[in-house]
Amino acid sequence: MSNKRKKEQDEFEEMKLYLGKTKKLITQNKSKYIIAYCRVSSSRQKDNYSIENQLSCIKRYAKENGLIIVKVFKVNGETSKKGSKRPSIEDLLQFIKETKYKISKIVVFHSNRFTRDGSLGDRFLDKIIAKGIGFNDLNDPNDIFTELGRVKQVDAFYDAEKDNIIRKKFINTTIIEKLKQGYTMRKPPLGYQALKLGKGKGKQQKIIITEQGKLIKQAFKLKLDYNYSNVMIAEMMSQRGLDVTHKQLGLIFKNPYYCGTICDSRLIESNGLAKGRHPKMITWEEHKIINDLGNSKKRGIRKSDKDDLPLRKHLICSKCNCKLTGYPASKRKDLFYYKCRTKGCKVNTNTKIIHELYNDLLKQFSFNKVYLPQLTKDLDEVFKILNKSNRQLKKELTTKIGEEEKERKNAIRNMNSYPEDRELYKELVIDCDNKIKGLNEQLVQIRIGIEEINNNTIEALQMISDLDNIWNQSDFRLKIRLQKLIFPNGVIYDKKSNILEPVQISPIFSLFKDFKEKNKLNHTDKINQNFSENKGKVRTQNSTENKAVTSTKKRGYGSVDEVSDSEKIQLVPLASSRSNNFNHNLFDSMDEIIRFTELYTLINSSFLK
């Protein structure tokens, strides 16, 4: 080679050294160390995809090719669907980063055992290719270090994803049909157990309430009837054998499954809900009431309430209008005080003094038994008038519903007969539907009850003659209910004058007090005359203001708990514009008489225990 030729060659080598920027070709590591990855989505998977079968095939492959498995990933119960979190893959990448071995490849039995998410598989290949690590599918091996091999392997991941979508669609169609029929397609919540009865195609699902479920039913009743805090109910249930936290209890109260409803987002047509076949623990009305109690500011019975302080939060300071709290004496466990929480207010009184004043206050509303015959007679007449009014209203509403349904049928017939006016008749159908719905709502609220006053109501009224003793003998929860029934907004305490003044008196007790003061036994004829004159004046409005009167039979504590809130009527204050006639007021107070009778039954059954 001439000197000129040699000089040109040297210059070219120098140029390559300074200007050459060719990308370094990445090749697969040549080591004999590999990683085995085995996965099943469920521990019940017993087919060829079981972890044992997968690992056996990978070990045989390693032995035939002289490879050494340095790490086996056995993944049980981890889903590989699109978008799922894959902690095992993160662990795999972390092991590759930290291990002292130079890994040559990751071996799987099938690509779908690694992932059914095409995009995740694509990103994973980028990460291991950069480290010189291959990916080997025993059923369809591809060299991912070539363009064609990498594309084939990515296609295998996307094929697994497509297969998963098709399979999911078929399974979902079957599940949705079962859900519509009311079957429970997931593990039922605490308190229920799913059983399979029969064999083969005749196999049927049966959901039963377990022993824990019976205790959960008691928890629902405690919340519904007494509005105890979740902390208190959780402690009570723990003593009976149900180990749940107050937070878990809150989730149970919110779960509509317990009132017979299945919730599933796949039920698109029915807004995610279906009527279940499983036994319900509470009604839908009770479920709404319990959750309304949790959202409202109405105070329930809490753990901080003490049996010796029943008037706590019921007493109101006359100085600062703040509710009084209570506390035990530091040195004497049997001594308690009521105290105002306002800073600088020095209201602090022994509970014995307050309770004596409260007893005196209750005596003012005690009803003398000598007036009971006249009151019983008046109640009997009011029951008859009320039920007569309800029957008439029910008849009128039923007639109106029939007329609207007839008009709706005519509108549908005309809508099909006259296509050009279809929209007009369609609006008429919607209008009829709204009217029928409103009339049915009114009809549901009308219940025809007993014809005359029964013995249980008379016994409840007799209890009024001994209110102070009843309050003293009741336990804490019954005292709270009796206090709220008589003085719903509490009692003001004036320490200076040492008196108690009710903020508001429940109309039924105000009514009895007026009856005692204004009516005497020797005026019976006059009372009857007044009632006869005003009998025809009792209102019979065609609206839902007509109250329903339900029978209150003699029953025990357990039966009282079973009365649903749909049967319990809320208290309604008397309108000041109404006549002062006793019978008119008595008519307006029938709701409270029913509620008071139920409370009496509860108190009476507690004393008989």
XYZ file of C-alpha atoms in Angstrom:
609
model
C 0.000 0.000 0.000
C 1.295 3.371 -1.055
C 1.928 6.108 1.455
C -0.889 8.151 -0.041
C -3.332 5.249 0.315
C -2.248 4.604 3.891
C -2.623 8.264 4.819
C -6.223 8.318 3.484
C -7.027 5.206 5.518
C -5.670 6.746 8.711
C -7.654 9.943 8.116
C -10.849 7.908 7.639
C -10.290 5.966 10.909
C -9.694 9.291 12.700
C -12.939 10.665 11.172
C -14.906 7.597 12.408
C -13.485 8.111 15.882
C -14.619 11.748 16.139
C -17.768 11.841 13.994
C -19.156 8.339 14.217
C -22.495 8.172 16.181
C -23.919 4.779 15.242
C -26.427 3.472 17.818
C -25.206 0.406 19.664
C -27.214 -2.706 18.782
C -28.957 -4.260 21.818
C -28.730 -8.033 21.924
C -30.064 -10.622 24.320
C -27.900 -11.606 27.296
C -26.156 -14.935 26.783
C -26.329 -16.086 30.414
C -28.063 -19.309 31.511
C -30.137 -17.643 34.273
C -33.867 -17.246 33.744
C -36.997 -16.206 35.716
C -40.172 -18.330 35.777
C -43.519 -16.477 35.998
C -46.714 -18.424 36.811
C -50.143 -16.882 37.486
C -53.741 -17.930 38.096
C -56.589 -15.461 38.569
C -58.311 -17.700 41.130
C -57.215 -20.397 43.575
C -60.085 -22.546 42.213
C -58.413 -22.801 38.785
C -57.835 -26.540 38.306
C -57.288 -26.762 34.514
C -54.009 -26.857 32.511
C -53.353 -23.302 33.653
C -52.829 -24.274 37.309
C -49.584 -22.968 38.848
C -48.254 -26.527 39.282
C -48.750 -27.362 35.593
C -47.256 -24.064 34.429
C -44.155 -24.468 36.623
C -43.704 -28.109 35.591
C -43.578 -27.117 31.905
C -41.116 -24.270 32.570
C -38.799 -26.587 34.585
C -38.829 -29.146 31.779
C -37.943 -26.424 29.245
C -35.065 -25.167 31.457
C -33.661 -28.701 31.887
C -33.772 -29.440 28.134
C -31.936 -26.173 27.310
C -29.433 -26.165 30.198
C -30.922 -23.112 31.896
C -31.099 -22.310 35.611
C -34.251 -20.835 37.225
C -33.043 -18.252 39.760
C -36.519 -16.988 40.764
C -40.075 -18.339 40.524
C -42.996 -15.918 40.743
C -46.154 -17.760 41.829
C -49.026 -15.276 41.520
C -52.378 -16.434 42.911
C -55.606 -14.421 42.691
C -54.221 -11.444 40.734
C -56.370 -10.308 37.814
C -54.684 -9.472 34.520
C -57.521 -7.466 32.930
C -56.929 -4.076 31.332
C -56.196 -1.249 33.762
C -55.691 -3.496 36.792
C -52.872 -2.901 39.283
C -50.175 -5.567 38.954
C -47.950 -5.665 42.059
C -46.325 -8.910 40.885
C -44.949 -7.222 37.736
C -43.551 -4.373 39.845
C -41.897 -6.985 42.084
C -40.486 -8.709 38.993
C -38.886 -5.507 37.688
C -37.521 -4.728 41.151
C -35.924 -8.217 41.364
C -34.251 -7.731 37.957
C -32.833 -4.432 39.176
C -31.456 -5.812 42.464
C -30.337 -9.368 41.589
C -26.645 -10.246 41.173
C -27.492 -12.665 38.325
C -27.486 -11.538 34.710
C -30.942 -12.630 33.560
C -31.249 -13.824 29.956
C -35.039 -14.257 29.685
C -38.406 -14.377 31.446
C -40.278 -17.607 30.722
C -44.077 -18.017 30.886
C -46.330 -20.937 29.974
C -48.626 -18.703 27.885
C -48.748 -14.968 27.165
C -52.209 -14.649 28.752
C -50.707 -15.949 32.006
C -48.549 -12.835 32.087
C -51.109 -10.183 31.100
C -54.354 -9.651 29.184
C -53.606 -5.938 28.799
C -51.912 -5.255 25.438
C -50.628 -1.787 26.306
C -49.122 -3.003 29.613
C -47.347 -5.891 27.833
C -45.988 -3.463 25.203
C -44.513 -1.150 27.874
C -43.051 -4.111 29.794
C -41.180 -5.371 26.701
C -39.573 -1.944 26.235
C -38.227 -2.102 29.809
C -36.697 -5.595 29.621
C -35.316 -5.193 26.058
C -33.290 -2.205 27.282
C -31.652 -4.570 29.831
C -30.972 -7.335 27.263
C -33.628 -9.642 28.732
C -35.864 -11.705 26.450
C -39.469 -12.887 26.877
C -40.285 -16.514 26.067
C -43.845 -17.862 25.652
C -43.553 -21.689 25.661
C -46.664 -22.036 23.454
C -45.569 -19.425 20.881
C -41.914 -18.321 21.286
C -40.876 -15.029 19.658
C -37.513 -13.277 19.480
C -38.414 -9.826 20.813
C -34.992 -8.460 19.785
C -36.147 -8.515 16.146
C -38.816 -6.143 14.857
C -41.070 -8.933 13.598
C -40.691 -11.000 16.795
C -41.501 -8.039 19.024
C -44.624 -7.213 16.978
C -45.798 -10.856 17.206
C -45.337 -10.897 20.971
C -47.231 -7.608 21.401
C -49.998 -9.042 19.174
C -50.154 -12.067 21.496
C -50.837 -9.741 24.451
C -53.571 -7.900 22.517
C -55.107 -11.225 21.416
C -55.322 -12.210 25.090
C -57.036 -8.879 25.807
C -59.528 -9.413 22.958
C -60.263 -12.946 24.187
C -60.878 -11.576 27.686
C -63.339 -8.951 26.357
C -65.335 -11.569 24.404
C -65.395 -13.962 27.357
C -66.379 -11.146 29.733
C -69.236 -10.076 27.449
C -70.642 -13.617 27.374
C -70.300 -14.052 31.147
C -71.801 -10.604 31.846
C -74.851 -11.418 29.699
C -75.483 -14.530 31.805
C -74.835 -12.691 35.078
C -77.132 -9.783 34.155
C -79.994 -12.189 33.446
C -79.438 -13.830 36.825
C -79.294 -10.442 38.545
C -82.585 -9.418 36.924
C -84.146 -12.575 38.354
C -82.944 -11.546 41.832
C -80.026 -13.938 42.306
C -76.999 -12.847 44.356
C -73.981 -13.078 42.034
C -71.350 -11.906 44.511
C -70.509 -13.021 48.021
C -73.416 -11.836 50.197
C -72.650 -9.310 52.968
C -72.178 -10.095 56.646
C -75.207 -11.843 58.136
C -76.070 -13.829 54.984
C -74.839 -17.149 53.599
C -75.276 -18.490 50.055
C -76.200 -22.187 49.724
C -76.393 -24.363 46.597
C -79.292 -26.824 46.622
C -79.658 -29.696 44.155
C -77.254 -31.075 41.539
C -76.397 -30.371 37.916
C -78.831 -28.199 35.969
C -81.342 -28.361 38.822
C -78.945 -26.611 41.208
C -80.596 -23.614 42.889
C -79.254 -20.771 45.020
C -80.666 -20.138 48.488
C -79.617 -17.218 50.685
C -80.171 -17.670 54.433
C -79.775 -15.364 57.435
C -77.024 -16.606 59.754
C -76.751 -16.256 63.535
C -74.748 -13.089 62.934
C -77.584 -11.896 60.719
C -80.058 -12.264 63.581
C -77.844 -9.991 65.681
C -77.633 -7.490 62.800
C -81.453 -7.422 62.761
C -81.313 -6.445 66.449
C -78.832 -3.687 65.578
C -81.262 -2.339 62.981
C -84.039 -2.297 65.597
C -81.886 -0.457 68.142
C -81.092 2.204 65.552
C -84.637 2.460 64.293
C -86.477 2.542 67.629
C -84.023 4.359 69.895
C -81.546 6.071 67.536
C -78.556 4.869 69.552
C -75.170 5.958 68.205
C -73.276 3.409 66.101
C -70.575 3.230 68.791
C -73.137 2.201 71.426
C -74.804 -0.350 69.137
C -71.414 -1.848 68.198
C -70.581 -2.311 71.905
C -73.985 -3.867 72.616
C -73.609 -6.254 69.688
C -70.068 -7.161 70.748
C -71.427 -8.338 74.111
C -73.948 -10.518 72.266
C -71.366 -12.048 69.912
C -71.323 -9.783 66.846
C -67.806 -8.377 66.453
C -68.152 -5.264 64.250
C -66.734 -1.759 64.544
C -68.961 1.317 64.476
C -67.633 2.124 60.986
C -68.551 -1.334 59.701
C -71.960 -0.921 61.305
C -72.432 2.373 59.461
C -71.743 0.626 56.128
C -74.216 -2.131 57.045
C -76.922 0.458 57.763
C -76.317 2.043 54.323
C -76.268 -1.237 52.363
C -79.623 -1.678 50.559
C -79.029 -5.455 50.312
C -80.422 -5.786 53.841
C -83.801 -4.422 52.669
C -84.038 -6.924 49.808
C -82.387 -4.901 47.023
C -79.425 -5.942 44.847
C -77.134 -3.142 43.622
C -74.986 -3.744 40.536
C -73.682 -1.223 37.997
C -74.272 -3.744 35.193
C -78.048 -3.370 35.620
C -78.135 -0.309 33.362
C -81.792 -0.663 32.332
C -83.049 -0.617 35.947
C -80.688 2.109 37.192
C -78.357 -0.402 38.868
C -81.021 -2.013 41.084
C -82.952 -5.280 41.174
C -85.368 -6.879 43.624
C -83.525 -9.738 45.321
C -84.707 -13.240 46.152
C -82.907 -13.193 49.503
C -84.794 -12.595 52.788
C -84.825 -8.958 53.906
C -83.912 -7.870 57.444
C -85.678 -4.503 57.253
C -88.190 -2.811 54.967
C -87.269 -0.132 52.431
C -89.121 2.460 54.536
C -87.087 1.487 57.607
C -83.861 1.691 55.571
C -84.701 5.272 54.526
C -85.581 6.267 58.102
C -82.324 4.843 59.518
C -80.212 6.687 56.955
C -82.205 9.902 57.422
C -81.442 9.649 61.152
C -77.742 9.460 60.330
C -77.905 12.544 58.094
C -80.148 14.680 60.323
C -79.094 16.799 63.273
C -81.651 15.080 65.505
C -79.877 13.919 68.626
C -79.894 10.213 69.405
C -78.826 8.326 72.534
C -75.038 8.292 72.831
C -72.457 6.469 74.912
C -71.810 9.652 76.899
C -75.400 9.608 78.233
C -75.594 8.399 81.845
C -78.516 6.565 83.466
C -78.330 9.052 86.356
C -78.557 12.028 83.966
C -81.703 11.471 81.872
C -82.381 15.232 81.605
C -78.965 15.919 80.074
C -79.465 18.014 76.891
C -83.183 18.171 77.784
C -82.720 21.015 80.291
C -82.100 24.539 78.970
C -80.382 27.299 80.954
C -82.657 30.362 81.390
C -79.615 32.702 81.435
C -77.816 31.778 78.220
C -80.312 29.486 76.490
C -77.692 26.718 76.404
C -78.496 23.034 76.997
C -77.286 21.676 80.323
C -74.837 18.812 80.459
C -74.018 16.640 83.478
C -71.151 15.049 85.364
C -70.509 12.773 88.375
C -68.964 14.103 91.563
C -65.234 13.423 91.803
C -65.293 11.745 95.221
C -68.809 10.266 95.367
C -69.939 7.919 92.635
C -73.597 8.195 93.638
C -73.687 11.999 93.318
C -74.351 13.777 90.006
C -74.794 17.374 88.876
C -76.366 19.204 85.946
C -74.200 22.055 84.683
C -74.400 24.796 82.056
C -71.582 24.593 79.497
C -71.390 28.345 78.846
C -68.177 29.888 80.176
C -68.926 32.229 83.094
C -72.456 30.869 83.685
C -72.588 29.451 87.217
C -75.635 27.191 86.845
C -74.640 23.978 88.594
C -77.296 21.977 90.477
C -77.589 18.594 92.166
C -79.595 16.084 90.116
C -81.838 15.254 93.114
C -83.113 18.842 93.211
C -83.760 18.927 89.477
C -85.474 15.543 89.458
C -87.835 16.613 92.269
C -88.779 19.710 90.272
C -89.316 17.563 87.184
C -91.589 15.209 89.135
C -93.653 18.188 90.310
C -93.886 19.373 86.700
C -95.132 15.972 85.520
C -97.788 15.962 88.245
C -99.293 19.089 86.665
C -100.115 17.009 83.601
C -101.410 13.981 85.465
C -104.913 13.122 84.325
C -107.490 12.366 86.995
C -109.086 8.944 86.508
C -112.551 10.300 87.323
C -112.614 11.965 83.899
C -111.724 8.745 82.065
C -115.319 7.561 81.281
C -116.145 10.847 79.556
C -112.835 10.897 77.679
C -113.358 7.286 76.592
C -116.802 8.123 75.222
C -115.446 11.102 73.274
C -112.569 9.031 71.869
C -115.021 6.371 70.735
C -117.032 8.948 68.768
C -113.911 10.474 67.202
C -112.667 7.051 66.023
C -115.998 6.431 64.292
C -116.064 9.847 62.595
C -112.440 9.547 61.492
C -112.900 6.118 59.923
C -116.144 7.173 58.220
C -114.302 10.117 56.681
C -111.445 7.866 55.509
C -113.843 5.387 53.887
C -115.549 8.163 51.962
C -112.206 9.601 50.833
C -110.975 6.164 49.761
C -114.097 5.642 47.641
C -113.678 9.043 45.943
C -109.975 8.477 45.194
C -110.660 4.997 43.755
C -113.308 6.489 41.442
C -110.920 9.225 40.264
C -108.166 6.668 39.561
C -110.600 4.637 37.437
C -111.553 7.738 35.424
C -107.899 8.657 34.780
C -107.024 5.101 33.718
C -109.955 5.116 31.268
C -108.786 8.441 29.806
C -105.251 7.067 29.509
C -106.440 4.022 27.532
C -108.397 6.287 25.149
C -105.299 8.477 24.647
C -103.156 5.420 23.770
C -105.815 4.191 21.317
C -105.982 7.607 19.639
C -102.181 7.847 19.552
C -102.079 4.704 17.399
C -105.070 5.709 15.283
C -103.919 9.264 14.493
C -100.123 9.257 13.937
C -100.119 12.952 12.982
C -101.283 13.876 16.519
C -99.057 11.320 18.258
C -97.076 13.886 20.297
C -100.274 15.497 21.597
C -101.712 12.191 22.811
C -98.323 11.207 24.202
C -98.361 14.294 26.461
C -101.897 13.383 27.537
C -100.729 9.869 28.542
C -97.878 11.349 30.607
C -100.316 13.753 32.283
C -102.654 10.849 33.158
C -99.726 8.842 34.552
C -98.737 11.734 36.836
C -102.308 12.147 38.080
C -102.712 8.404 38.731
C -99.403 8.355 40.633
C -100.493 11.279 42.833
C -103.896 9.711 43.551
C -102.292 6.350 44.425
C -99.926 8.088 46.848
C -102.940 9.588 48.614
C -104.739 6.245 48.580
C -101.792 4.416 50.184
C -101.857 6.796 53.160
C -105.500 5.993 53.956
C -105.929 2.991 56.236
C -109.262 2.127 57.802
C -108.655 1.242 61.447
C -110.696 0.176 64.466
C -114.297 1.282 64.915
C -114.008 2.188 68.547
C -111.467 2.774 71.286
C -109.927 -0.454 72.646
C -108.838 -1.510 76.130
C -105.153 -0.901 75.482
C -105.749 2.767 74.696
C -107.826 3.128 77.901
C -104.998 1.587 79.934
C -102.522 3.981 78.298
C -104.711 6.947 79.281
C -104.923 5.631 82.834
C -101.121 5.809 82.967
C -101.341 9.608 82.667
C -102.667 9.716 86.228
C -99.266 8.533 87.435
C -96.778 10.198 85.093
C -94.178 11.085 87.716
C -93.960 7.527 89.088
C -93.859 6.058 85.585
C -90.932 8.354 84.698
C -89.069 7.429 87.907
C -89.484 3.677 87.332
C -88.566 3.695 83.621
C -85.080 2.870 82.394
C -82.941 5.466 80.616
C -84.215 4.908 77.055
C -87.882 4.987 78.125
C -87.329 8.158 80.141
C -85.853 9.822 77.047
C -88.842 8.807 74.922
C -91.383 9.913 77.539
C -89.620 13.274 77.980
C -89.615 13.919 74.236
C -93.262 12.922 73.956
C -94.429 15.334 76.683
C -91.928 18.208 76.195
C -90.543 17.800 72.631
C -88.349 20.954 72.767
C -87.034 20.541 76.301
C -87.561 22.362 79.622
C -86.076 25.714 80.750
C -84.412 25.716 84.178
C -84.261 28.970 86.159
C -81.859 28.483 89.061
C -82.694 31.822 90.695
C -86.399 31.040 91.114
C -85.769 27.262 91.136
C -88.516 26.416 88.642
C -88.851 24.403 85.424
C -90.812 25.833 82.485
C -91.556 23.738 79.335
C -90.561 25.334 76.030
C -93.461 23.560 74.351
C -96.040 21.112 75.643
C -97.073 18.243 73.422
C -100.641 19.002 72.277
C -102.081 15.757 73.673
C -100.900 16.570 77.208
C -101.948 20.179 76.888
C -105.331 18.882 75.821
C -105.660 16.614 78.851
C -104.618 19.460 81.135
C -107.342 21.695 79.668
C -109.859 18.886 79.987
C -109.000 18.440 83.666
C -109.241 22.163 84.420
C -112.342 23.068 82.397
C -114.486 19.955 82.681
C -115.945 18.468 85.887
C -118.026 15.374 86.405
C -121.183 17.370 87.071
C -120.827 18.995 83.619
C -121.045 15.756 81.680
C -124.358 16.624 80.049
C -123.007 19.965 78.890
C -119.975 18.308 77.325
C -122.145 15.805 75.479
C -124.330 18.643 74.217
C -121.319 20.577 72.915
C -120.025 17.486 71.176
C -123.374 16.799 69.480
C -123.560 20.399 68.237
C -120.058 20.279 66.780
C -120.134 16.694 65.570
C -121.115 17.714 62.056
C -118.438 20.397 61.923
C -115.517 17.989 62.008
C -113.612 18.506 58.821
C -113.554 15.797 56.130
C -111.175 17.313 53.599
C -110.450 15.282 50.488
C -106.716 15.267 51.089
C -104.069 13.280 52.865
C -104.704 15.319 56.043
C -107.237 12.657 57.050
C -105.286 10.653 59.601
C -105.158 6.849 59.617
C -106.071 5.049 62.822
C -104.515 1.644 63.312
C -105.393 -0.951 65.877
C -103.074 -1.127 68.880
C -103.564 -4.567 70.376
C -102.159 -5.808 73.653
C -98.675 -7.038 72.892
C -95.217 -7.490 74.366
C -91.913 -5.711 73.851
C -90.895 -7.800 70.846
C -94.134 -7.043 69.038
C -93.764 -3.307 69.555
C -90.366 -3.477 67.864
C -91.997 -5.095 64.838
C -94.267 -2.116 64.160
C -92.858 -0.555 61.011
C -92.371 3.168 60.643
C -94.828 3.137 57.770
C -97.460 2.320 60.432
C -96.213 4.899 62.919
C -97.770 8.354 62.453
C -95.720 11.446 63.144
C -96.833 14.015 65.732
C -98.825 16.911 64.305
C -99.126 20.160 66.313
C -102.602 21.608 66.807
C -103.461 24.603 64.630
C -104.207 27.680 66.730
C -106.945 28.752 64.329
C -109.056 25.693 65.100
C -112.003 25.661 67.446
C -111.225 25.374 71.140
C -113.898 22.737 71.445
C -112.398 19.721 73.178
C -113.664 17.224 70.640
C -112.191 19.155 67.700
C -108.822 19.219 69.470
C -109.156 15.569 70.333
C -109.730 14.798 66.654
C -106.502 16.616 65.753
C -104.560 14.776 68.476
C -105.461 11.220 67.437
C -101.971 10.732 65.989
C -100.412 11.390 69.368
C -102.873 9.187 71.219
C -101.804 6.285 69.006
C -98.108 7.046 69.585
C -98.679 7.428 73.330
C -100.525 4.084 73.414
C -97.563 2.349 71.742
C -95.173 3.914 74.250
C -97.393 2.707 77.091
C -97.264 -0.841 75.699
C -93.467 -0.660 75.637
C -93.271 0.671 79.214
C -95.796 -1.853 80.493
C -93.935 -4.790 78.937
C -90.645 -3.531 80.447
C -92.145 -3.465 83.964
C -93.518 -6.974 83.542
C -90.071 -8.426 82.802
